[in-house]
mmCIF file of C-alpha atoms and ligand atoms in Angstrom:
data_model
loop_
_atom_site.group_PDB
_atom_site.id
_atom_site.type_symbol
_atom_site.label_atom_id
_atom_site.label_comp_id
_atom_site.label_asym_id
_atom_site.label_seq_id
_atom_site.Cartn_x
_atom_site.Cartn_y
_atom_site.Cartn_z
ATOM 1 C CA MET A 1 92.027 69.454 110.328
ATOM 2 C CA LYS A 2 90.432 72.620 109.489
ATOM 3 C CA HIS A 3 89.517 73.356 105.842
ATOM 4 C CA TYR A 4 89.208 76.691 103.940
ATOM 5 C CA ARG A 5 88.048 77.206 100.735
ATOM 6 C CA VAL A 6 89.982 80.153 98.910
ATOM 7 C CA ALA A 7 89.299 81.938 95.756
ATOM 8 C CA THR A 8 91.982 83.064 93.627
ATOM 9 C CA ILE A 9 92.231 85.932 91.452
ATOM 10 C CA PRO A 10 95.575 85.693 89.702
ATOM 11 C CA GLY A 11 94.660 88.399 87.115
ATOM 12 C CA ASP A 12 97.280 89.684 84.474
ATOM 13 C CA GLY A 13 101.296 89.893 84.292
ATOM 14 C CA ILE A 14 103.202 89.192 87.377
ATOM 15 C CA GLY A 15 99.871 88.776 89.159
ATOM 16 C CA LYS A 16 99.914 85.033 87.963
ATOM 17 C CA GLU A 17 103.395 84.415 88.946
ATOM 18 C CA VAL A 18 103.166 85.412 92.555
ATOM 19 C CA LEU A 19 100.145 83.539 93.396
ATOM 20 C CA PRO A 20 101.481 79.996 92.956
ATOM 21 C CA PRO A 21 104.260 80.913 95.865
ATOM 22 C CA ALA A 22 101.783 82.456 98.166
ATOM 23 C CA ARG A 23 99.936 79.029 97.766
ATOM 24 C CA ALA A 24 102.830 77.075 98.031
ATOM 25 C CA VAL A 25 103.750 78.795 101.432
ATOM 26 C CA LEU A 26 99.915 78.672 102.827
ATOM 27 C CA ASP A 27 99.954 74.735 102.199
ATOM 28 C CA ARG A 28 103.476 74.345 103.595
ATOM 29 C CA ILE A 29 102.500 76.143 107.071
ATOM 30 C CA GLY A 30 98.870 75.015 106.876
ATOM 31 C CA ALA A 31 100.225 71.334 106.910
ATOM 32 C CA HIS A 32 102.277 72.172 110.256
ATOM 33 C CA HIS A 33 99.213 73.637 111.868
ATOM 34 C CA ALA A 34 96.255 70.998 110.748
ATOM 35 C CA LEU A 35 94.953 73.533 108.249
ATOM 36 C CA SER A 36 94.262 72.848 104.722
ATOM 37 C CA PHE A 37 93.368 74.906 101.589
ATOM 38 C CA SER A 38 91.397 74.354 98.707
ATOM 39 C CA TYR A 39 91.627 77.222 95.896
ATOM 40 C CA ASP A 40 88.883 77.646 93.213
ATOM 41 C CA GLU A 41 90.913 80.182 90.272
ATOM 42 C CA PHE A 42 89.068 82.653 88.305
ATOM 43 C CA ASP A 43 90.420 83.957 84.983
ATOM 44 C CA TRP A 44 89.239 87.279 85.687
ATOM 45 C CA SER A 45 91.637 89.906 84.167
ATOM 46 C CA CYS A 46 92.283 92.301 81.098
ATOM 47 C CA ALA A 47 92.839 89.150 79.386
ATOM 48 C CA ARG A 48 89.338 87.932 79.636
ATOM 49 C CA TYR A 49 87.842 91.613 79.159
ATOM 50 C CA LEU A 50 89.701 91.636 75.404
ATOM 51 C CA ALA A 51 88.463 88.409 74.903
ATOM 52 C CA GLU A 52 84.706 88.511 76.359
ATOM 53 C CA GLY A 53 84.253 92.330 77.054
ATOM 54 C CA ALA A 54 84.432 91.899 80.476
ATOM 55 C CA MET A 55 86.528 91.774 83.323
ATOM 56 C CA MET A 56 84.317 89.339 85.587
ATOM 57 C CA PRO A 57 81.352 87.442 84.466
ATOM 58 C CA ASP A 58 77.617 89.230 85.778
ATOM 59 C CA ASP A 59 77.354 87.113 88.481
ATOM 60 C CA GLY A 60 81.105 87.006 89.716
ATOM 61 C CA LEU A 61 80.512 88.297 93.312
ATOM 62 C CA ASP A 62 77.893 85.456 93.602
ATOM 63 C CA ARG A 63 80.328 83.046 92.748
ATOM 64 C CA ILE A 64 82.915 83.800 95.766
ATOM 65 C CA ARG A 65 80.548 85.027 97.903
ATOM 66 C CA HIS A 66 80.618 81.900 100.187
ATOM 67 C CA HIS A 67 84.798 81.364 99.866
ATOM 68 C CA ASP A 68 86.406 81.817 103.262
ATOM 69 C CA ALA A 69 89.045 84.558 101.469
ATOM 70 C CA VAL A 70 89.828 85.794 98.157
ATOM 71 C CA LEU A 71 93.790 85.998 97.260
ATOM 72 C CA LEU A 72 94.622 88.403 94.201
ATOM 73 C CA GLY A 73 97.623 89.108 92.137
ATOM 74 C CA ALA A 74 97.197 92.001 90.235
ATOM 75 C CA VAL A 75 95.249 93.490 87.279
ATOM 76 C CA GLY A 76 96.144 95.595 84.215
ATOM 77 C CA TRP A 77 97.484 95.563 81.276
ATOM 78 C CA PRO A 78 98.345 97.358 78.278
ATOM 79 C CA GLY A 79 95.333 98.009 75.596
ATOM 80 C CA VAL A 80 92.770 97.912 78.663
ATOM 81 C CA PRO A 81 92.377 101.249 80.077
ATOM 82 C CA ASP A 82 93.266 100.968 83.911
ATOM 83 C CA HIS A 83 89.773 102.413 85.260
ATOM 84 C CA VAL A 84 88.153 99.894 83.372
ATOM 85 C CA SER A 85 90.255 96.961 84.963
ATOM 86 C CA LEU A 86 89.874 98.749 88.306
ATOM 87 C CA TRP A 87 86.259 99.423 88.157
ATOM 88 C CA GLY A 88 85.621 96.250 86.507
ATOM 89 C CA LEU A 89 87.013 94.095 89.097
ATOM 90 C CA LEU A 90 89.086 95.251 92.261
ATOM 91 C CA ILE A 91 86.107 98.173 93.202
ATOM 92 C CA PRO A 92 83.265 95.878 92.670
ATOM 93 C CA ILE A 93 84.573 93.071 94.933
ATOM 94 C CA ARG A 94 85.758 95.977 97.383
ATOM 95 C CA ARG A 95 82.756 97.744 97.698
ATOM 96 C CA GLY A 96 80.442 94.660 96.999
ATOM 97 C CA PHE A 97 81.732 92.866 99.999
ATOM 98 C CA HIS A 98 81.943 95.905 102.170
ATOM 99 C CA GLN A 99 85.852 95.454 102.547
ATOM 100 C CA TYR A 100 85.763 98.956 103.891
ATOM 101 C CA VAL A 101 89.287 98.577 105.569
ATOM 102 C CA ASN A 102 92.352 98.387 103.591
ATOM 103 C CA LEU A 103 95.328 97.463 105.582
ATOM 104 C CA ARG A 104 98.799 98.045 104.494
ATOM 105 C CA PRO A 105 101.277 97.135 106.939
ATOM 106 C CA ILE A 106 104.586 98.881 106.341
ATOM 107 C CA SER A 107 107.978 97.419 108.231
ATOM 108 C CA VAL A 108 111.532 97.800 107.071
ATOM 109 C CA LEU A 109 112.813 94.476 106.842
ATOM 110 C CA GLU A 110 116.750 93.512 107.861
ATOM 111 C CA GLY A 111 118.336 93.048 104.496
ATOM 112 C CA VAL A 112 116.064 95.265 102.742
ATOM 113 C CA PRO A 113 117.882 98.621 102.083
ATOM 114 C CA SER A 114 115.594 101.353 102.329
ATOM 115 C CA PRO A 115 116.244 104.668 100.080
ATOM 116 C CA VAL A 116 115.579 106.436 103.467
ATOM 117 C CA ALA A 117 118.927 106.389 105.426
ATOM 118 C CA ARG A 118 117.179 106.937 108.478
ATOM 119 C CA ALA A 119 114.330 104.034 107.903
ATOM 120 C CA LEU A 120 116.005 101.236 110.035
ATOM 121 C CA PRO A 121 114.936 97.863 110.454
ATOM 122 C CA GLY A 122 113.052 97.608 113.909
ATOM 123 C CA GLU A 123 112.377 100.731 113.995
ATOM 124 C CA VAL A 124 110.043 101.371 111.062
ATOM 125 C CA ASP A 125 106.856 99.600 111.967
ATOM 126 C CA PHE A 126 103.451 101.348 111.063
ATOM 127 C CA VAL A 127 100.166 100.211 109.369
ATOM 128 C CA VAL A 128 98.144 102.523 106.989
ATOM 129 C CA VAL A 129 94.466 102.045 107.452
ATOM 130 C CA ARG A 130 92.876 103.408 104.175
ATOM 131 C CA GLU A 131 88.826 103.932 103.885
ATOM 132 C CA ASN A 132 88.239 101.377 101.049
ATOM 133 C CA ASN A 133 84.537 101.952 99.898
ATOM 134 C CA GLU A 134 83.760 105.708 99.665
ATOM 135 C CA GLY A 135 85.649 108.997 99.572
ATOM 136 C CA GLU A 136 87.205 110.710 96.477
ATOM 137 C CA TYR A 137 87.039 107.022 94.713
ATOM 138 C CA SER A 138 83.467 108.011 93.569
ATOM 139 C CA ARG A 139 81.550 107.682 90.394
ATOM 140 C CA VAL A 140 79.508 110.860 90.816
ATOM 141 C CA GLY A 141 80.128 113.250 88.466
ATOM 142 C CA GLY A 142 80.575 113.727 84.839
ATOM 143 C CA ARG A 143 81.545 115.908 81.757
ATOM 144 C CA ILE A 144 80.101 118.866 79.990
ATOM 145 C CA HIS A 145 80.661 120.303 76.398
ATOM 146 C CA GLU A 146 83.100 117.641 75.696
ATOM 147 C CA GLY A 147 85.866 119.049 73.391
ATOM 148 C CA THR A 148 85.098 122.760 73.135
ATOM 149 C CA PRO A 149 86.735 125.224 74.964
ATOM 150 C CA TYR A 150 83.762 125.026 77.560
ATOM 151 C CA GLU A 151 84.611 121.585 78.343
ATOM 152 C CA ALA A 152 84.496 120.887 82.084
ATOM 153 C CA ALA A 153 84.797 117.593 84.427
ATOM 154 C CA LEU A 154 83.064 117.380 87.811
ATOM 155 C CA GLN A 155 84.055 114.650 90.303
ATOM 156 C CA GLU A 156 82.409 114.318 93.634
ATOM 157 C CA SER A 157 83.736 112.676 96.646
ATOM 158 C CA VAL A 158 81.266 110.974 99.460
ATOM 159 C CA PHE A 159 81.906 110.810 102.815
ATOM 160 C CA THR A 160 78.974 109.183 105.039
ATOM 161 C CA ARG A 161 79.068 109.225 108.479
ATOM 162 C CA MET A 162 78.835 105.455 108.864
ATOM 163 C CA GLY A 163 81.320 105.222 106.397
ATOM 164 C CA VAL A 164 84.005 107.284 108.202
ATOM 165 C CA GLU A 165 83.042 105.711 111.637
ATOM 166 C CA ARG A 166 83.282 102.485 110.909
ATOM 167 C CA VAL A 167 87.125 102.823 109.519
ATOM 168 C CA LEU A 168 87.838 105.127 112.020
ATOM 169 C CA ASP A 169 86.850 102.649 114.945
ATOM 170 C CA HIS A 170 88.812 99.871 113.066
ATOM 171 C CA ALA A 171 91.760 102.168 113.281
ATOM 172 C CA PHE A 172 91.599 103.506 116.910
ATOM 173 C CA ALA A 173 90.954 99.579 118.096
ATOM 174 C CA LEU A 174 93.976 98.426 115.850
ATOM 175 C CA ALA A 175 96.217 101.153 117.504
ATOM 176 C CA GLY A 176 94.845 100.258 120.899
ATOM 177 C CA ARG A 177 96.049 96.549 120.118
ATOM 178 C CA ARG A 178 99.536 97.983 118.850
ATOM 179 C CA GLY A 179 101.633 101.142 120.131
ATOM 180 C CA GLY A 180 98.825 103.252 121.193
ATOM 181 C CA ARG A 181 99.211 105.907 118.628
ATOM 182 C CA LEU A 182 96.869 107.106 115.809
ATOM 183 C CA THR A 183 97.901 109.880 112.887
ATOM 184 C CA SER A 184 94.716 111.316 111.091
ATOM 185 C CA ALA A 185 95.741 112.252 107.435
ATOM 186 C CA THR A 186 93.699 115.414 106.841
ATOM 187 C CA LYS A 187 93.635 118.574 104.391
ATOM 188 C CA SER A 188 90.895 120.335 106.449
ATOM 189 C CA ASN A 189 92.557 123.395 105.232
ATOM 190 C CA GLY A 190 91.835 123.035 101.468
ATOM 191 C CA ILE A 191 88.897 120.939 101.015
ATOM 192 C CA VAL A 192 86.498 122.841 103.342
ATOM 193 C CA HIS A 193 83.488 120.119 103.584
ATOM 194 C CA THR A 194 84.586 116.663 103.410
ATOM 195 C CA MET A 195 87.552 117.253 105.524
ATOM 196 C CA PRO A 196 86.406 119.001 108.500
ATOM 197 C CA PHE A 197 83.480 116.404 108.506
ATOM 198 C CA TRP A 198 86.041 113.772 108.503
ATOM 199 C CA ASP A 199 88.581 115.641 111.395
ATOM 200 C CA GLU A 200 85.029 116.050 113.345
ATOM 201 C CA LEU A 201 84.539 112.217 113.115
ATOM 202 C CA VAL A 202 87.916 111.569 114.229
ATOM 203 C CA ALA A 203 87.683 113.583 117.259
ATOM 204 C CA GLU A 204 84.354 112.004 118.538
ATOM 205 C CA ARG A 205 85.575 108.543 118.045
ATOM 206 C CA ALA A 206 88.698 109.237 119.535
ATOM 207 C CA ALA A 207 86.709 109.872 122.911
ATOM 208 C CA ARG A 208 85.833 106.308 123.089
ATOM 209 C CA HIS A 209 89.364 105.324 122.717
ATOM 210 C CA PRO A 210 91.058 107.288 126.016
ATOM 211 C CA GLU A 211 93.849 104.596 125.487
ATOM 212 C CA VAL A 212 95.105 105.965 122.171
ATOM 213 C CA ALA A 213 97.151 109.059 121.888
ATOM 214 C CA TRP A 214 96.252 110.631 118.452
ATOM 215 C CA GLU A 215 97.060 113.603 116.355
ATOM 216 C CA GLN A 216 96.030 114.621 112.702
ATOM 217 C CA GLU A 217 98.321 116.020 109.929
ATOM 218 C CA HIS A 218 97.771 117.495 106.763
ATOM 219 C CA ILE A 219 98.252 115.077 103.917
ATOM 220 C CA ASP A 220 101.584 117.152 102.470
ATOM 221 C CA ALA A 221 103.128 117.607 106.047
ATOM 222 C CA LEU A 222 102.424 113.917 106.168
ATOM 223 C CA ALA A 223 104.214 112.811 103.309
ATOM 224 C CA ALA A 224 107.333 114.876 104.345
ATOM 225 C CA LYS A 225 107.183 113.349 107.801
ATOM 226 C CA ILE A 226 106.831 109.617 106.583
ATOM 227 C CA VAL A 227 110.091 110.313 104.281
ATOM 228 C CA LEU A 228 111.680 112.304 107.222
ATOM 229 C CA ASP A 229 110.817 110.446 110.374
ATOM 230 C CA PRO A 230 109.332 107.135 109.617
ATOM 231 C CA ALA A 231 109.773 105.521 112.880
ATOM 232 C CA ARG A 232 107.395 108.250 114.767
ATOM 233 C CA PHE A 233 104.304 106.483 113.218
ATOM 234 C CA ASP A 234 102.035 103.407 114.736
ATOM 235 C CA VAL A 235 98.707 103.681 112.710
ATOM 236 C CA ILE A 236 98.005 106.125 109.906
ATOM 237 C CA VAL A 237 94.482 106.503 109.109
ATOM 238 C CA GLY A 238 93.342 108.092 105.920
ATOM 239 C CA SER A 239 90.493 108.642 103.074
ATOM 240 C CA ASN A 240 90.483 106.080 99.791
ATOM 241 C CA LEU A 241 92.870 108.636 98.032
ATOM 242 C CA PHE A 242 94.845 109.867 100.899
ATOM 243 C CA GLY A 243 95.271 106.037 102.214
ATOM 244 C CA ASP A 244 96.169 104.862 98.857
ATOM 245 C CA ILE A 245 98.907 107.765 97.943
ATOM 246 C CA LEU A 246 100.396 107.444 101.432
ATOM 247 C CA SER A 247 100.794 103.681 101.519
ATOM 248 C CA ASP A 248 102.944 103.584 98.191
ATOM 249 C CA LEU A 249 104.918 106.222 99.567
ATOM 250 C CA ALA A 250 105.150 104.129 102.829
ATOM 251 C CA ALA A 251 105.768 101.262 100.799
ATOM 252 C CA ALA A 252 108.766 102.804 99.057
ATOM 253 C CA VAL A 253 110.206 103.939 102.203
ATOM 254 C CA ALA A 254 110.067 100.464 103.341
ATOM 255 C CA GLY A 255 112.273 99.407 100.527
ATOM 256 C CA GLY A 256 109.930 98.965 97.193
ATOM 257 C CA ILE A 257 106.751 98.127 96.087
ATOM 258 C CA GLY A 258 107.378 94.320 95.277
ATOM 259 C CA VAL A 259 107.627 93.726 99.198
ATOM 260 C CA ALA A 260 104.281 95.479 100.302
ATOM 261 C CA PRO A 261 101.108 93.707 101.233
ATOM 262 C CA SER A 262 97.534 94.718 101.835
ATOM 263 C CA ALA A 263 94.219 93.151 102.904
ATOM 264 C CA ASN A 264 90.619 94.665 102.247
ATOM 265 C CA LEU A 265 88.702 93.539 105.393
ATOM 266 C CA ASN A 266 85.247 93.088 105.665
ATOM 267 C CA PRO A 267 85.667 93.079 109.578
ATOM 268 C CA GLU A 268 82.255 92.084 110.353
ATOM 269 C CA ARG A 269 82.816 88.676 108.430
ATOM 270 C CA GLU A 270 79.557 88.612 106.567
ATOM 271 C CA TYR A 271 81.513 88.397 102.933
ATOM 272 C CA PRO A 272 85.154 87.282 102.560
ATOM 273 C CA SER A 273 87.982 89.431 102.848
ATOM 274 C CA MET A 274 90.655 89.758 99.998
ATOM 275 C CA PHE A 275 94.375 89.878 100.165
ATOM 276 C CA GLU A 276 96.551 91.005 97.515
ATOM 277 C CA PRO A 277 100.395 92.707 97.065
ATOM 278 C CA VAL A 278 100.262 96.182 96.576
ATOM 279 C CA HIS A 279 102.100 96.442 93.190
ATOM 280 C CA GLY A 280 100.470 96.054 89.812
ATOM 281 C CA SER A 281 100.622 93.637 87.060
ATOM 282 C CA ALA A 282 104.510 95.019 86.063
ATOM 283 C CA PRO A 283 104.304 94.512 82.477
ATOM 284 C CA ASP A 284 107.594 95.154 81.953
ATOM 285 C CA ILE A 285 109.149 92.310 83.794
ATOM 286 C CA ALA A 286 105.842 89.807 83.364
ATOM 287 C CA GLY A 287 106.406 86.264 81.662
ATOM 288 C CA LYS A 288 110.293 86.355 82.878
ATOM 289 C CA GLY A 289 110.041 84.595 86.561
ATOM 290 C CA LEU A 290 111.495 87.353 87.859
ATOM 291 C CA ALA A 291 108.712 88.934 90.136
ATOM 292 C CA ASN A 292 109.241 89.198 93.875
ATOM 293 C CA PRO A 293 106.624 87.053 95.278
ATOM 294 C CA LEU A 294 107.161 88.626 98.822
ATOM 295 C CA GLY A 295 104.084 91.105 98.861
ATOM 296 C CA ALA A 296 102.034 87.917 97.726
ATOM 297 C CA ILE A 297 103.301 85.773 100.275
ATOM 298 C CA TRP A 298 103.205 88.635 103.227
ATOM 299 C CA SER A 299 99.640 88.908 102.103
ATOM 300 C CA ALA A 300 98.915 85.197 102.377
ATOM 301 C CA SER A 301 100.224 85.691 105.931
ATOM 302 C CA MET A 302 97.667 88.361 106.728
ATOM 303 C CA MET A 303 95.014 85.845 105.531
ATOM 304 C CA LEU A 304 96.300 83.704 108.156
ATOM 305 C CA ASP A 305 95.870 86.120 110.580
ATOM 306 C CA HIS A 306 92.548 86.907 109.587
ATOM 307 C CA LEU A 307 91.361 83.278 109.449
ATOM 308 C CA GLY A 308 92.461 83.342 112.968
ATOM 309 C CA HIS A 309 95.881 81.717 112.560
ATOM 310 C CA PRO A 310 98.205 84.560 113.900
ATOM 311 C CA GLU A 311 101.061 82.080 115.036
ATOM 312 C CA ALA A 312 101.171 80.576 111.490
ATOM 313 C CA GLY A 313 100.975 84.181 109.952
ATOM 314 C CA ALA A 314 104.123 85.189 112.191
ATOM 315 C CA GLN A 315 105.988 81.962 111.139
ATOM 316 C CA VAL A 316 105.659 82.850 107.623
ATOM 317 C CA MET A 317 106.963 86.310 108.308
ATOM 318 C CA ASP A 318 109.777 84.889 110.201
ATOM 319 C CA ALA A 319 110.652 82.632 107.548
ATOM 320 C CA VAL A 320 110.751 85.442 105.086
ATOM 321 C CA ARG A 321 112.674 87.895 107.786
ATOM 322 C CA ALA A 322 115.381 85.244 107.981
ATOM 323 C CA VAL A 323 116.016 84.567 104.209
ATOM 324 C CA LEU A 324 116.405 88.294 104.083
ATOM 325 C CA ALA A 325 118.305 88.598 106.757
ATOM 326 C CA SER A 326 120.805 85.800 106.548
ATOM 327 C CA SER A 327 121.097 84.962 102.890
ATOM 328 C CA PRO A 328 121.929 86.515 99.294
ATOM 329 C CA VAL A 329 118.727 85.167 98.277
ATOM 330 C CA ARG A 330 116.525 87.960 96.609
ATOM 331 C CA THR A 331 114.923 89.330 93.645
ATOM 332 C CA ALA A 332 116.194 91.740 91.443
ATOM 333 C CA ASP A 333 114.175 94.692 92.639
ATOM 334 C CA LEU A 334 115.740 94.150 96.060
ATOM 335 C CA GLY A 335 119.361 93.873 94.454
ATOM 336 C CA GLY A 336 119.612 90.397 93.989
ATOM 337 C CA SER A 337 119.527 87.771 91.008
ATOM 338 C CA ALA A 338 117.102 85.182 92.180
ATOM 339 C CA GLY A 339 114.017 84.274 90.421
ATOM 340 C CA THR A 340 110.591 84.098 91.875
ATOM 341 C CA ASP A 341 111.185 80.519 91.955
ATOM 342 C CA GLU A 342 114.350 80.485 94.085
ATOM 343 C CA PHE A 343 113.516 83.027 96.214
ATOM 344 C CA THR A 344 110.366 80.981 97.120
ATOM 345 C CA ALA A 345 112.296 77.977 97.498
ATOM 346 C CA GLU A 346 114.196 79.462 100.106
ATOM 347 C CA VAL A 347 111.419 80.866 102.043
ATOM 348 C CA LEU A 348 109.524 77.053 101.919
ATOM 349 C CA SER A 349 112.709 75.668 103.373
ATOM 350 C CA ARG A 350 112.888 78.089 106.322
ATOM 351 C CA LEU A 351 109.226 77.009 107.393
ATOM 352 C CA PRO A 352 108.627 74.719 109.904
HETATM 353 P P1 NAI B 1 103.088 97.891 89.192
HETATM 354 O O1 NAI B 1 103.357 98.007 90.490
HETATM 355 O O2 NAI B 1 102.749 97.009 87.988
HETATM 356 O O3 NAI B 1 105.041 98.166 88.572
HETATM 357 C C1 NAI B 1 105.913 99.312 88.786
HETATM 358 C C2 NAI B 1 107.237 98.967 88.848
HETATM 359 O O4 NAI B 1 107.632 98.151 90.168
HETATM 360 C C3 NAI B 1 107.649 98.101 87.348
HETATM 361 O O5 NAI B 1 109.070 98.741 87.346
HETATM 362 C C4 NAI B 1 107.705 96.488 87.912
HETATM 363 O O6 NAI B 1 108.560 96.166 87.310
HETATM 364 C C5 NAI B 1 108.190 97.020 89.337
HETATM 365 N N1 NAI B 1 107.680 95.836 90.123
HETATM 366 C C6 NAI B 1 106.193 95.672 90.768
HETATM 367 N N2 NAI B 1 106.035 94.746 91.706
HETATM 368 C C7 NAI B 1 107.184 93.961 91.461
HETATM 369 C C8 NAI B 1 107.400 92.761 91.918
HETATM 370 N N3 NAI B 1 106.477 91.765 92.660
HETATM 371 N N4 NAI B 1 108.810 92.256 91.618
HETATM 372 C C9 NAI B 1 109.626 93.046 91.044
HETATM 373 N N5 NAI B 1 109.434 94.017 90.323
HETATM 374 C C10 NAI B 1 108.091 94.883 90.778
HETATM 375 O O7 NAI B 1 102.696 99.549 88.613
HETATM 376 P P2 NAI B 1 102.385 100.065 87.042
HETATM 377 O O8 NAI B 1 103.508 100.106 86.457
HETATM 378 O O9 NAI B 1 101.740 101.411 87.411
HETATM 379 O O10 NAI B 1 101.384 99.329 86.446
HETATM 380 C C11 NAI B 1 100.865 98.416 85.833
HETATM 381 C C12 NAI B 1 99.931 97.815 85.593
HETATM 382 O O11 NAI B 1 99.381 96.984 86.879
HETATM 383 C C13 NAI B 1 98.710 98.815 85.350
HETATM 384 O O12 NAI B 1 97.911 98.098 84.625
HETATM 385 C C14 NAI B 1 98.127 99.330 86.709
HETATM 386 O O13 NAI B 1 96.796 99.722 86.570
HETATM 387 C C15 NAI B 1 98.018 98.061 87.086
HETATM 388 N N6 NAI B 1 98.269 98.146 88.736
HETATM 389 C C16 NAI B 1 97.351 97.016 89.231
HETATM 390 C C17 NAI B 1 97.252 97.158 90.843
HETATM 391 C C18 NAI B 1 96.248 96.128 91.276
HETATM 392 O O14 NAI B 1 96.012 95.258 90.846
HETATM 393 N N7 NAI B 1 96.022 96.486 92.535
HETATM 394 C C19 NAI B 1 97.807 98.098 91.536
HETATM 395 C C20 NAI B 1 98.864 98.874 91.016
HETATM 396 C C21 NAI B 1 99.087 98.793 89.463
HETATM 397 MG MG1 MG B 2 97.635 102.428 94.859
#
């Protein structure tokens, strides 16, 4: 029996509703593979911020540093500015644990209608690799002359050679193991310092991966192509901002934000990696038992992959695919009438 300690951070809103399904799936598939999980739950959230003035305690990272993985629901709540919840919890974990790869698989699942007529199951299957530690999401900058006509805001991007190279290497290696194609998102026509640097490094790292055919696309044209011809992509790599936007666009093409999973990886495994659905806390449906747990369940499947149990991870996704393809059970965001628990029970019933 192999045992894993998982730190869980349900967060706010539906984050608290989608983690129990993910845990139930892990426990069930784990039992089949002689894996056991224990969960240490942390109440870090906007609720905690409102009560105690901080999203997490000062020594938060130390409390989860030695866990095998982190499973996160979602954070964010009306009344707490979104930059507070992001910079107070998610970004410190992603950066403190050098989770510099944000992986977002995009697949059109049979039975999940895409708003894009051409996005067909079995054809659309790609991965967005987002740089997760630097780039446009930086604290460098400031405001001057606030509240006057001279007011100005400056926001600096930070692109380091090491930071860009390591995420590119991860993306090229992933493309080598998958379909052998990589698309780099750029904007080197308009952004004249950081993006030409990014492009140069892409060409340099590509030379080390002759097995991968690569291209680069300006982000605006790329956004259009993801809608017009999503089946042509295999691995898309982009900076923090570009990867963030593209992965939500791609998730919408694949049928909705409630389905989309993500992994924040520390590939060197010096620190735990973190797995979380792409969606937020959905205050509009929170507390009603309506949330689609699929994004969280798929994220748990990615956690199994990362921990070295790809067969277990694949079986979770097989069960999800079977429910969607051969039963009417699905949540309201996918056009069904099932609640979170009913959908979860259906997935559990199809696991080995
Ligand atoms: P959201 O993803 O929470 O909701 C957008 C829409 O999608 C809503 O109509 C919601 O009901 C629906 N939706 C989302 N997930 C769903 C699910 N699993 N099942 C069914 N429907 C679902 O994004 P929004 O409204 O922009 O943000 C709400 C809060 O969440 C904000 O405070 C925001 O900062 C935070 N947020 C947190 C994220 C995270 O923790 N990683 C990511 C995105 C937003
Ligand atoms: Mg986003």
